[in-house]
Amino acid sequence: MEQQPEARRDAPPQHAVDSALITEPVDQADESQFRISPRIEDWIGVIVMALLVLITFANVVVRYLTDESFAWTEEFSVFLMIVLALVGGSAAVARDRHIRIEFFFERGSEARQRRLAIVSALAVAAMFVALAVLGVRITWDEYSYGETSPGIGVPSWWYSIWLPVLSACIALRALALAGRNVRALKALHAARRDGAGHMDASREERRP
């Protein structure tokens, strides 16, 4: 009886949904499996969020005290929010934490789940490769025509260049995720072959 509280304390966190207990999801890969840790995206996201808070707070204080606001804050805040979304997307792809339709994904064998994960990761990679290519074209056009931002008049490509860069990062993360699932699928097939081989060997030994 005394061991039950300890077991509950060590159990993974759970939450109730429709009167059912659902275990919190865990990352699909350990940090050791990443060549480049997704903590880089985490720290970039923290820095960007801190900048957003500071800029917004400073703008509110200045507007309250002087009835004016910094002209550059809205433009720069929009840029930072886009960067934050892309960086967060990169971290989510690296850890395989993007939303999916679990009804289809979790039905079937583990091998089927791995195949679906590979297809999903390749689709994500293809999408962001296309977005990176289009982003390069947009950035080049803005650079060629000398377009400037409407708020503070800086070159527009200073902002748009980060779209292809971060899109390429997400595509690379998706390809790495697909590679991990391919290796896991191969290991699963190898384990099944070994298991089948052991079963055949045991049957041969049992024969008179």
CSV table of N, CA, C and O in Angstrom, one decimal, residues 77-163:
chain,number,residue,atom,x,y,z
A,77,SER,N,8.0,44.5,-35.2
A,77,SER,CA,7.3,43.5,-34.4
A,77,SER,C,6.6,42.5,-35.4
A,77,SER,O,6.7,41.3,-35.1
A,78,VAL,N,6.1,42.9,-36.5
A,78,VAL,CA,5.5,42.0,-37.4
A,78,VAL,C,6.6,41.1,-38.0
A,78,VAL,O,6.4,39.8,-38.1
A,79,PHE,N,7.8,41.6,-38.3
A,79,PHE,CA,8.9,40.8,-38.8
A,79,PHE,C,9.3,39.8,-37.7
A,79,PHE,O,9.5,38.6,-38.0
A,80,LEU,N,9.4,40.2,-36.4
A,80,LEU,CA,9.8,39.3,-35.4
A,80,LEU,C,8.8,38.2,-35.2
A,80,LEU,O,9.1,37.0,-34.9
A,81,MET,N,7.5,38.5,-35.3
A,81,MET,CA,6.5,37.4,-35.2
A,81,MET,C,6.6,36.4,-36.3
A,81,MET,O,6.4,35.2,-36.0
A,82,ILE,N,6.9,36.8,-37.5
A,82,ILE,CA,7.1,35.9,-38.6
A,82,ILE,C,8.3,35.0,-38.3
A,82,ILE,O,8.2,33.8,-38.5
A,83,VAL,N,9.4,35.6,-37.8
A,83,VAL,CA,10.6,34.8,-37.5
A,83,VAL,C,10.2,33.8,-36.4
A,83,VAL,O,10.7,32.7,-36.4
A,84,LEU,N,9.5,34.3,-35.4
A,84,LEU,CA,9.1,33.4,-34.3
A,84,LEU,C,8.3,32.2,-34.8
A,84,LEU,O,8.5,31.1,-34.3
A,85,ALA,N,7.4,32.4,-35.7
A,85,ALA,CA,6.5,31.3,-36.2
A,85,ALA,C,7.4,30.3,-37.0
A,85,ALA,O,7.2,29.1,-36.8
A,86,LEU,N,8.3,30.8,-37.8
A,86,LEU,CA,9.2,29.9,-38.6
A,86,LEU,C,10.1,29.1,-37.7
A,86,LEU,O,10.4,27.9,-37.9
A,87,VAL,N,10.7,29.8,-36.7
A,87,VAL,CA,11.7,29.2,-35.8
A,87,VAL,C,10.9,28.1,-35.0
A,87,VAL,O,11.4,27.0,-34.8
A,88,GLY,N,9.7,28.4,-34.5
A,88,GLY,CA,9.0,27.5,-33.7
A,88,GLY,C,8.6,26.3,-34.6
A,88,GLY,O,8.6,25.1,-34.1
A,89,GLY,N,8.2,26.6,-35.9
A,89,GLY,CA,7.9,25.5,-36.8
A,89,GLY,C,9.1,24.5,-37.0
A,89,GLY,O,9.0,23.3,-37.1
A,90,SER,N,10.3,25.1,-37.1
A,90,SER,CA,11.5,24.3,-37.3
A,90,SER,C,11.7,23.4,-36.1
A,90,SER,O,12.1,22.2,-36.2
A,91,ALA,N,11.6,23.9,-34.9
A,91,ALA,CA,11.8,23.1,-33.7
A,91,ALA,C,10.7,22.0,-33.6
A,91,ALA,O,11.0,20.9,-33.2
A,92,ALA,N,9.5,22.3,-34.0
A,92,ALA,CA,8.4,21.3,-33.9
A,92,ALA,C,8.7,20.2,-35.0
A,92,ALA,O,8.4,19.0,-34.7
A,93,VAL,N,9.2,20.6,-36.1
A,93,VAL,CA,9.5,19.5,-37.1
A,93,VAL,C,10.6,18.7,-36.6
A,93,VAL,O,10.6,17.4,-36.8
A,94,ALA,N,11.6,19.3,-36.0
A,94,ALA,CA,12.8,18.5,-35.6
A,94,ALA,C,12.3,17.5,-34.5
A,94,ALA,O,12.8,16.3,-34.5
A,95,ARG,N,11.4,17.8,-33.7
A,95,ARG,CA,11.0,16.9,-32.6
A,95,ARG,C,9.7,16.1,-33.0
A,95,ARG,O,9.2,15.4,-32.2
A,96,ASP,N,9.3,16.3,-34.2
A,96,ASP,CA,8.1,15.6,-34.7
A,96,ASP,C,6.9,15.9,-33.8
A,96,ASP,O,6.2,15.0,-33.3
A,97,ARG,N,6.6,17.2,-33.5
A,97,ARG,CA,5.6,17.6,-32.6
A,97,ARG,C,4.5,18.3,-33.4
A,97,ARG,O,3.6,18.9,-32.7
A,98,HIS,N,4.5,18.4,-34.7
A,98,HIS,CA,3.4,19.1,-35.4
A,98,HIS,C,2.1,18.2,-35.3
A,98,HIS,O,2.2,17.0,-35.1
A,99,ILE,N,1.0,18.9,-35.4
A,99,ILE,CA,-0.3,18.2,-35.3
A,99,ILE,C,-0.5,17.3,-36.4
A,99,ILE,O,0.0,17.5,-37.5
A,100,ARG,N,-1.2,16.2,-36.2
A,100,ARG,CA,-1.5,15.2,-37.2
A,100,ARG,C,-2.9,14.6,-36.9
A,100,ARG,O,-3.3,14.7,-35.7
A,101,ILE,N,-3.5,14.0,-37.8
A,101,ILE,CA,-4.7,13.3,-37.6
A,101,ILE,C,-4.4,11.9,-37.0
A,101,ILE,O,-4.1,11.0,-37.7
A,102,GLU,N,-4.5,11.8,-35.7
A,102,GLU,CA,-4.1,10.6,-34.9
A,102,GLU,C,-5.0,9.4,-35.3
A,102,GLU,O,-4.5,8.3,-35.2
A,103,PHE,N,-6.2,9.7,-35.7
A,103,PHE,CA,-7.1,8.6,-36.1
A,103,PHE,C,-6.5,7.7,-37.2
A,103,PHE,O,-6.6,6.5,-37.1
A,104,PHE,N,-5.9,8.4,-38.1
A,104,PHE,CA,-5.3,7.6,-39.2
A,104,PHE,C,-3.9,7.2,-38.9
A,104,PHE,O,-3.4,6.1,-39.3
A,105,PHE,N,-3.1,8.0,-38.2
A,105,PHE,CA,-1.7,7.7,-37.9
A,105,PHE,C,-1.5,6.5,-37.0
A,105,PHE,O,-0.6,5.7,-37.2
A,106,GLU,N,-2.4,6.5,-35.9
A,106,GLU,CA,-2.2,5.4,-34.9
A,106,GLU,C,-2.8,4.1,-35.2
A,106,GLU,O,-2.7,3.2,-34.5
A,107,ARG,N,-3.6,4.0,-36.3
A,107,ARG,CA,-4.2,2.8,-36.7
A,107,ARG,C,-3.2,2.0,-37.5
A,107,ARG,O,-2.6,2.5,-38.5
A,108,GLY,N,-3.0,0.7,-37.2
A,108,GLY,CA,-2.1,-0.1,-37.9
A,108,GLY,C,-0.9,-0.4,-37.2
A,108,GLY,O,-0.7,0.0,-36.0
A,109,SER,N,0.1,-1.1,-37.8
A,109,SER,CA,1.3,-1.5,-37.2
A,109,SER,C,2.3,-0.4,-37.0
A,109,SER,O,2.1,0.7,-37.6
A,110,GLU,N,3.3,-0.6,-36.3
A,110,GLU,CA,4.4,0.4,-36.1
A,110,GLU,C,5.1,0.7,-37.5
A,110,GLU,O,5.5,1.8,-37.7
A,111,ALA,N,5.2,-0.3,-38.3
A,111,ALA,CA,5.9,-0.1,-39.6
A,111,ALA,C,5.0,0.8,-40.4
A,111,ALA,O,5.5,1.7,-41.1
A,112,ARG,N,3.7,0.7,-40.4
A,112,ARG,CA,2.8,1.6,-41.1
A,112,ARG,C,2.9,3.0,-40.6
A,112,ARG,O,2.9,3.9,-41.4
A,113,GLN,N,3.0,3.1,-39.3
A,113,GLN,CA,3.2,4.5,-38.7
A,113,GLN,C,4.5,5.1,-39.2
A,113,GLN,O,4.5,6.3,-39.5
A,114,ARG,N,5.5,4.3,-39.2
A,114,ARG,CA,6.8,4.9,-39.7
A,114,ARG,C,6.7,5.3,-41.2
A,114,ARG,O,7.3,6.3,-41.6
A,115,ARG,N,6.0,4.5,-42.0
A,115,ARG,CA,5.9,4.9,-43.4
A,115,ARG,C,5.1,6.2,-43.6
A,115,ARG,O,5.5,7.0,-44.4
A,116,LEU,N,4.0,6.3,-42.8
A,116,LEU,CA,3.3,7.5,-42.8
A,116,LEU,C,4.1,8.7,-42.4
A,116,LEU,O,4.0,9.8,-42.9
A,117,ALA,N,4.9,8.5,-41.4
A,117,ALA,CA,5.8,9.6,-40.9
A,117,ALA,C,6.8,10.0,-41.9
A,117,ALA,O,7.1,11.2,-42.1
A,118,ILE,N,7.3,9.0,-42.7
A,118,ILE,CA,8.3,9.4,-43.7
A,118,ILE,C,7.6,10.2,-44.8
A,118,ILE,O,8.1,11.2,-45.3
A,119,VAL,N,6.4,9.7,-45.2
A,119,VAL,CA,5.7,10.5,-46.3
A,119,VAL,C,5.3,11.9,-45.8
A,119,VAL,O,5.5,12.9,-46.5
A,120,SER,N,4.9,12.0,-44.6
A,120,SER,CA,4.6,13.3,-44.0
A,120,SER,C,5.8,14.2,-44.0
A,120,SER,O,5.7,15.4,-44.3
A,121,ALA,N,6.9,13.7,-43.5
A,121,ALA,CA,8.1,14.5,-43.4
A,121,ALA,C,8.6,15.0,-44.8
A,121,ALA,O,9.0,16.1,-45.0
A,122,LEU,N,8.5,14.1,-45.8
A,122,LEU,CA,8.9,14.4,-47.1
A,122,LEU,C,8.0,15.5,-47.7
A,122,LEU,O,8.5,16.4,-48.5
A,123,ALA,N,6.7,15.4,-47.4
A,123,ALA,CA,5.8,16.4,-47.9
A,123,ALA,C,6.1,17.8,-47.3
A,123,ALA,O,6.0,18.8,-48.0
A,124,VAL,N,6.4,17.8,-46.0
A,124,VAL,CA,6.8,19.0,-45.3
A,124,VAL,C,8.1,19.6,-46.0
A,124,VAL,O,8.2,20.8,-46.2
A,125,ALA,N,9.0,18.7,-46.2
A,125,ALA,CA,10.3,19.2,-46.8
A,125,ALA,C,10.0,19.8,-48.2
A,125,ALA,O,10.6,20.8,-48.6
A,126,ALA,N,9.2,19.1,-49.0
A,126,ALA,CA,8.9,19.6,-50.4
A,126,ALA,C,8.2,21.0,-50.3
A,126,ALA,O,8.5,21.9,-51.1
A,127,MET,N,7.3,21.1,-49.4
A,127,MET,CA,6.6,22.4,-49.3
A,127,MET,C,7.5,23.5,-48.9
A,127,MET,O,7.5,24.6,-49.5
A,128,PHE,N,8.4,23.3,-48.0
A,128,PHE,CA,9.3,24.4,-47.5
A,128,PHE,C,10.5,24.6,-48.5
A,128,PHE,O,11.0,25.7,-48.5
A,129,VAL,N,10.8,23.6,-49.3
A,129,VAL,CA,11.8,23.9,-50.3
A,129,VAL,C,11.2,24.8,-51.4
A,129,VAL,O,11.8,25.8,-51.8
A,130,ALA,N,9.9,24.5,-51.7
A,130,ALA,CA,9.2,25.4,-52.7
A,130,ALA,C,9.1,26.8,-52.1
A,130,ALA,O,9.3,27.8,-52.8
A,131,LEU,N,8.8,26.9,-50.8
A,131,LEU,CA,8.6,28.3,-50.2
A,131,LEU,C,10.0,29.0,-50.1
A,131,LEU,O,10.1,30.2,-50.3
A,132,ALA,N,11.1,28.2,-49.9
A,132,ALA,CA,12.4,28.8,-49.9
A,132,ALA,C,12.8,29.4,-51.3
A,132,ALA,O,13.3,30.5,-51.5
A,133,VAL,N,12.4,28.6,-52.4
A,133,VAL,CA,12.7,29.0,-53.7
A,133,VAL,C,11.9,30.3,-54.0
A,133,VAL,O,12.5,31.3,-54.6
A,134,LEU,N,10.6,30.3,-53.7
A,134,LEU,CA,9.8,31.5,-53.9
A,134,LEU,C,10.3,32.7,-53.1
A,134,LEU,O,10.3,33.8,-53.6
A,135,GLY,N,10.8,32.4,-51.9
A,135,GLY,CA,11.3,33.5,-51.1
A,135,GLY,C,12.6,34.1,-51.6
A,135,GLY,O,12.8,35.3,-51.5
A,136,VAL,N,13.4,33.2,-52.2
A,136,VAL,CA,14.6,33.8,-52.9
A,136,VAL,C,14.2,34.7,-54.1
A,136,VAL,O,14.8,35.8,-54.3
A,137,ARG,N,13.2,34.3,-54.8
A,137,ARG,CA,12.8,35.1,-55.9
A,137,ARG,C,12.2,36.5,-55.5
A,137,ARG,O,12.5,37.5,-56.0
A,138,ILE,N,11.4,36.4,-54.4
A,138,ILE,CA,10.9,37.7,-53.8
A,138,ILE,C,12.0,38.6,-53.3
A,138,ILE,O,12.0,39.8,-53.6
A,139,THR,N,13.0,38.0,-52.6
A,139,THR,CA,14.1,38.7,-52.0
A,139,THR,C,14.9,39.4,-53.2
A,139,THR,O,15.3,40.5,-53.1
A,140,TRP,N,15.1,38.6,-54.2
A,140,TRP,CA,15.9,39.1,-55.3
A,140,TRP,C,15.2,40.3,-56.0
A,140,TRP,O,15.8,41.3,-56.4
A,141,ASP,N,13.9,40.2,-56.2
A,141,ASP,CA,13.1,41.2,-56.8
A,141,ASP,C,13.2,42.5,-56.0
A,141,ASP,O,13.4,43.6,-56.5
A,142,GLU,N,13.0,42.3,-54.7
A,142,GLU,CA,13.1,43.5,-53.8
A,142,GLU,C,14.5,44.2,-53.8
A,142,GLU,O,14.6,45.4,-53.8
A,143,TYR,N,15.5,43.3,-53.9
A,143,TYR,CA,16.9,43.9,-53.9
A,143,TYR,C,17.1,44.6,-55.3
A,143,TYR,O,17.7,45.6,-55.3
A,144,SER,N,16.6,43.9,-56.4
A,144,SER,CA,16.9,44.5,-57.7
A,144,SER,C,16.2,45.8,-57.9
A,144,SER,O,16.8,46.8,-58.5
A,145,TYR,N,15.0,45.9,-57.4
A,145,TYR,CA,14.2,47.1,-57.6
A,145,TYR,C,14.4,48.2,-56.5
A,145,TYR,O,13.8,49.3,-56.6
A,146,GLY,N,15.1,47.8,-55.5
A,146,GLY,CA,15.4,48.8,-54.5
A,146,GLY,C,14.2,49.2,-53.6
A,146,GLY,O,14.1,50.3,-53.2
A,147,GLU,N,13.3,48.2,-53.4
A,147,GLU,CA,12.1,48.5,-52.6
A,147,GLU,C,12.5,48.7,-51.1
A,147,GLU,O,13.5,48.1,-50.6
A,148,THR,N,11.8,49.6,-50.5
A,148,THR,CA,12.0,50.0,-49.1
A,148,THR,C,10.7,49.7,-48.3
A,148,THR,O,9.6,49.7,-48.8
A,149,SER,N,10.9,49.5,-47.0
A,149,SER,CA,9.8,49.2,-46.1
A,149,SER,C,8.9,50.5,-46.0
A,149,SER,O,9.5,51.6,-45.9
A,150,PRO,N,7.6,50.4,-45.8
A,150,PRO,CA,6.8,51.6,-45.7
A,150,PRO,C,6.9,52.3,-44.3
A,150,PRO,O,6.7,53.5,-44.3
A,151,GLY,N,7.4,51.6,-43.3
A,151,GLY,CA,7.5,52.2,-42.0
A,151,GLY,C,8.7,53.1,-41.8
A,151,GLY,O,8.6,54.3,-41.5
A,152,ILE,N,9.9,52.5,-41.9
A,152,ILE,CA,11.1,53.3,-41.6
A,152,ILE,C,12.0,53.4,-42.8
A,152,ILE,O,13.1,54.0,-42.7
A,153,GLY,N,11.6,52.8,-44.0
A,153,GLY,CA,12.3,53.1,-45.2
A,153,GLY,C,13.6,52.3,-45.4
A,153,GLY,O,14.5,52.6,-46.2
A,154,VAL,N,13.8,51.2,-44.6
A,154,VAL,CA,14.9,50.3,-44.8
A,154,VAL,C,14.7,49.4,-46.0
A,154,VAL,O,13.5,49.2,-46.4
A,155,PRO,N,15.7,48.8,-46.6
A,155,PRO,CA,15.5,47.9,-47.7
A,155,PRO,C,14.6,46.8,-47.3
A,155,PRO,O,14.8,46.1,-46.3
A,156,SER,N,13.7,46.4,-48.2
A,156,SER,CA,12.7,45.4,-47.8
A,156,SER,C,13.3,44.0,-47.8
A,156,SER,O,12.9,43.1,-47.0
A,157,TRP,N,14.4,43.8,-48.5
A,157,TRP,CA,15.0,42.5,-48.5
A,157,TRP,C,15.7,42.2,-47.2
A,157,TRP,O,16.0,41.0,-46.9
A,158,TRP,N,15.9,43.2,-46.4
A,158,TRP,CA,16.5,42.9,-45.0
A,158,TRP,C,15.5,42.0,-44.3
A,158,TRP,O,15.9,41.2,-43.4
A,159,TYR,N,14.2,42.2,-44.5
A,159,TYR,CA,13.2,41.4,-43.9
A,159,TYR,C,12.9,40.1,-44.6
A,159,TYR,O,12.9,39.0,-44.1
A,160,SER,N,12.7,40.2,-45.9
A,160,SER,CA,12.3,39.0,-46.7
A,160,SER,C,13.4,37.9,-46.9
A,160,SER,O,13.1,36.8,-47.2
A,161,ILE,N,14.6,38.3,-46.7
A,161,ILE,CA,15.7,37.3,-46.9
A,161,ILE,C,15.6,36.2,-45.8
A,161,ILE,O,16.0,35.0,-46.1
A,162,TRP,N,15.0,36.5,-44.7
A,162,TRP,CA,14.9,35.4,-43.7
A,162,TRP,C,13.8,34.4,-44.0
A,162,TRP,O,13.8,33.3,-43.4
A,163,LEU,N,12.9,34.7,-44.9
A,163,LEU,CA,11.9,33.7,-45.3
A,163,LEU,C,12.6,32.5,-46.0
A,163,LEU,O,12.3,31.3,-45.6
